[in-house]
Amino acid sequence: PYPNQNLFYRSDNATLARLGVPAHTISTTPIDVDPDYHQVSDEFETINVAHLTNTIRAISQAAVGIVSGQDTPTRVDASQLN
């Protein structure tokens, strides 16, 4: 949702993806309005732990098919990554 910020390539994910490691970005906070994103104030105390817990639960449920072997993730052509 923020293509002008090039988030995937600013994270560790792009480096991992270039090496063939599955790499995902998951965010439930619109970073363009998050006052702590990439700021000195970005500390544990600013995290909404209940929200984070719910997000982790949702991700774990979404991953059941992959973990059980029922689904297989697709790979991207790593040469296309900046």
PDB file of C-alpha atoms in Angstrom:
ATOM      1  CA  PRO A   1       0.000   0.000   0.000  1.00  0.00           C
ATOM      2  CA  TYR A   2       3.020   2.330   0.197  1.00  0.00           C
ATOM      3  CA  PRO A   3       4.950   1.705  -3.042  1.00  0.00           C
ATOM      4  CA  ASN A   4       6.651   5.095  -2.921  1.00  0.00           C
ATOM      5  CA  GLN A   5       8.321   4.131   0.376  1.00  0.00           C
ATOM      6  CA  ASN A   6       9.914   0.968  -1.083  1.00  0.00           C
ATOM      7  CA  LEU A   7       9.398  -0.796   2.261  1.00  0.00           C
ATOM      8  CA  PHE A   8      10.306  -4.310   1.167  1.00  0.00           C
ATOM      9  CA  TYR A   9      13.686  -3.176  -0.113  1.00  0.00           C
ATOM     10  CA  ARG A  10      14.398  -1.081   2.996  1.00  0.00           C
ATOM     11  CA  SER A  11      13.974  -4.101   5.246  1.00  0.00           C
ATOM     12  CA  ASP A  12      16.030  -7.243   5.765  1.00  0.00           C
ATOM     13  CA  ASN A  13      13.455  -9.074   3.672  1.00  0.00           C
ATOM     14  CA  ALA A  14      14.924  -8.187   0.285  1.00  0.00           C
ATOM     15  CA  THR A  15      18.363  -9.499   1.229  1.00  0.00           C
ATOM     16  CA  LEU A  16      16.836 -12.737   2.482  1.00  0.00           C
ATOM     17  CA  ALA A  17      14.628 -13.075  -0.611  1.00  0.00           C
ATOM     18  CA  ARG A  18      17.665 -12.647  -2.874  1.00  0.00           C
ATOM     19  CA  LEU A  19      19.185 -15.638  -1.064  1.00  0.00           C
ATOM     20  CA  GLY A  20      16.053 -17.709  -1.682  1.00  0.00           C
ATOM     21  CA  VAL A  21      14.746 -17.454   1.880  1.00  0.00           C
ATOM     22  CA  PRO A  22      10.983 -16.863   2.165  1.00  0.00           C
ATOM     23  CA  ALA A  23      10.674 -13.290   3.371  1.00  0.00           C
ATOM     24  CA  HIS A  24       7.458 -11.518   4.239  1.00  0.00           C
ATOM     25  CA  THR A  25       6.456  -8.162   5.585  1.00  0.00           C
ATOM     26  CA  ILE A  26       3.405  -7.932   7.785  1.00  0.00           C
ATOM     27  CA  SER A  27       2.211  -4.685   9.279  1.00  0.00           C
ATOM     28  CA  THR A  28      -1.130  -3.812  10.766  1.00  0.00           C
ATOM     29  CA  THR A  29      -0.315  -0.190  11.433  1.00  0.00           C
ATOM     30  CA  PRO A  30      -0.345   2.371   8.621  1.00  0.00           C
ATOM     31  CA  ILE A  31       3.294   3.407   8.802  1.00  0.00           C
ATOM     32  CA  ASP A  32       2.649   6.782   7.262  1.00  0.00           C
ATOM     33  CA  VAL A  33       0.759   7.748  10.434  1.00  0.00           C
ATOM     34  CA  ASP A  34       2.784   5.749  12.987  1.00  0.00           C
ATOM     35  CA  PRO A  35       4.679   8.395  14.967  1.00  0.00           C
ATOM     36  CA  ASP A  36       7.244   5.845  16.199  1.00  0.00           C
ATOM     37  CA  TYR A  37       8.195   4.159  12.893  1.00  0.00           C
ATOM     38  CA  HIS A  38      11.987   4.454  12.418  1.00  0.00           C
ATOM     39  CA  GLN A  39      12.185   6.921  15.272  1.00  0.00           C
ATOM     40  CA  VAL A  40      14.103   6.933  18.548  1.00  0.00           C
ATOM     41  CA  SER A  41      10.745   6.514  20.279  1.00  0.00           C
ATOM     42  CA  ASP A  42      10.220   3.112  18.567  1.00  0.00           C
ATOM     43  CA  GLU A  43      10.572   1.073  21.760  1.00  0.00           C
ATOM     44  CA  PHE A  44       8.767  -1.932  23.227  1.00  0.00           C
ATOM     45  CA  GLU A  45       6.606   0.324  25.380  1.00  0.00           C
ATOM     46  CA  THR A  46       4.985   1.757  22.231  1.00  0.00           C
ATOM     47  CA  ILE A  47       3.820  -1.667  21.003  1.00  0.00           C
ATOM     48  CA  ASN A  48       0.168  -2.606  21.372  1.00  0.00           C
ATOM     49  CA  VAL A  49       0.828  -6.108  22.735  1.00  0.00           C
ATOM     50  CA  ALA A  50      -2.807  -7.260  22.561  1.00  0.00           C
ATOM     51  CA  HIS A  51      -2.993  -6.239  18.904  1.00  0.00           C
ATOM     52  CA  LEU A  52       0.352  -7.904  18.186  1.00  0.00           C
ATOM     53  CA  THR A  53      -0.854 -11.110  19.866  1.00  0.00           C
ATOM     54  CA  ASN A  54      -4.014 -11.157  17.734  1.00  0.00           C
ATOM     55  CA  THR A  55      -1.932 -10.602  14.600  1.00  0.00           C
ATOM     56  CA  ILE A  56       0.391 -13.495  15.468  1.00  0.00           C
ATOM     57  CA  ARG A  57      -2.611 -15.752  16.065  1.00  0.00           C
ATOM     58  CA  ALA A  58      -4.071 -14.816  12.678  1.00  0.00           C
ATOM     59  CA  ILE A  59      -0.752 -15.463  10.928  1.00  0.00           C
ATOM     60  CA  SER A  60      -0.395 -18.843  12.620  1.00  0.00           C
ATOM     61  CA  GLN A  61      -3.871 -19.842  11.463  1.00  0.00           C
ATOM     62  CA  ALA A  62      -3.091 -18.694   7.923  1.00  0.00           C
ATOM     63  CA  ALA A  63       0.106 -20.777   7.905  1.00  0.00           C
ATOM     64  CA  VAL A  64      -1.546 -24.078   8.866  1.00  0.00           C
ATOM     65  CA  GLY A  65      -1.833 -25.243   5.242  1.00  0.00           C
ATOM     66  CA  ILE A  66       1.841 -24.586   4.560  1.00  0.00           C
ATOM     67  CA  VAL A  67       3.033 -26.144   7.813  1.00  0.00           C
ATOM     68  CA  SER A  68       0.887 -29.251   7.270  1.00  0.00           C
ATOM     69  CA  GLY A  69       2.174 -29.668   3.715  1.00  0.00           C
ATOM     70  CA  GLN A  70      -1.265 -29.132   2.185  1.00  0.00           C
ATOM     71  CA  ASP A  71      -0.216 -25.871   0.484  1.00  0.00           C
ATOM     72  CA  THR A  72       3.067 -24.869  -1.112  1.00  0.00           C
ATOM     73  CA  PRO A  73       4.157 -21.229  -1.271  1.00  0.00           C
ATOM     74  CA  THR A  74       5.205 -19.916  -4.659  1.00  0.00           C
ATOM     75  CA  ARG A  75       8.659 -18.541  -5.282  1.00  0.00           C
ATOM     76  CA  VAL A  76       9.517 -15.283  -6.972  1.00  0.00           C
ATOM     77  CA  ASP A  77      12.358 -14.789  -9.416  1.00  0.00           C
ATOM     78  CA  ALA A  78      15.037 -13.398  -7.089  1.00  0.00           C
ATOM     79  CA  SER A  79      16.830 -11.776 -10.020  1.00  0.00           C
ATOM     80  CA  GLN A  80      13.889  -9.384 -10.280  1.00  0.00           C
ATOM     81  CA  LEU A  81      14.511  -8.006  -6.782  1.00  0.00           C
ATOM     82  CA  ASN A  82      16.325  -4.676  -6.551  1.00  0.00           C
TER      83      ASN A  82
END
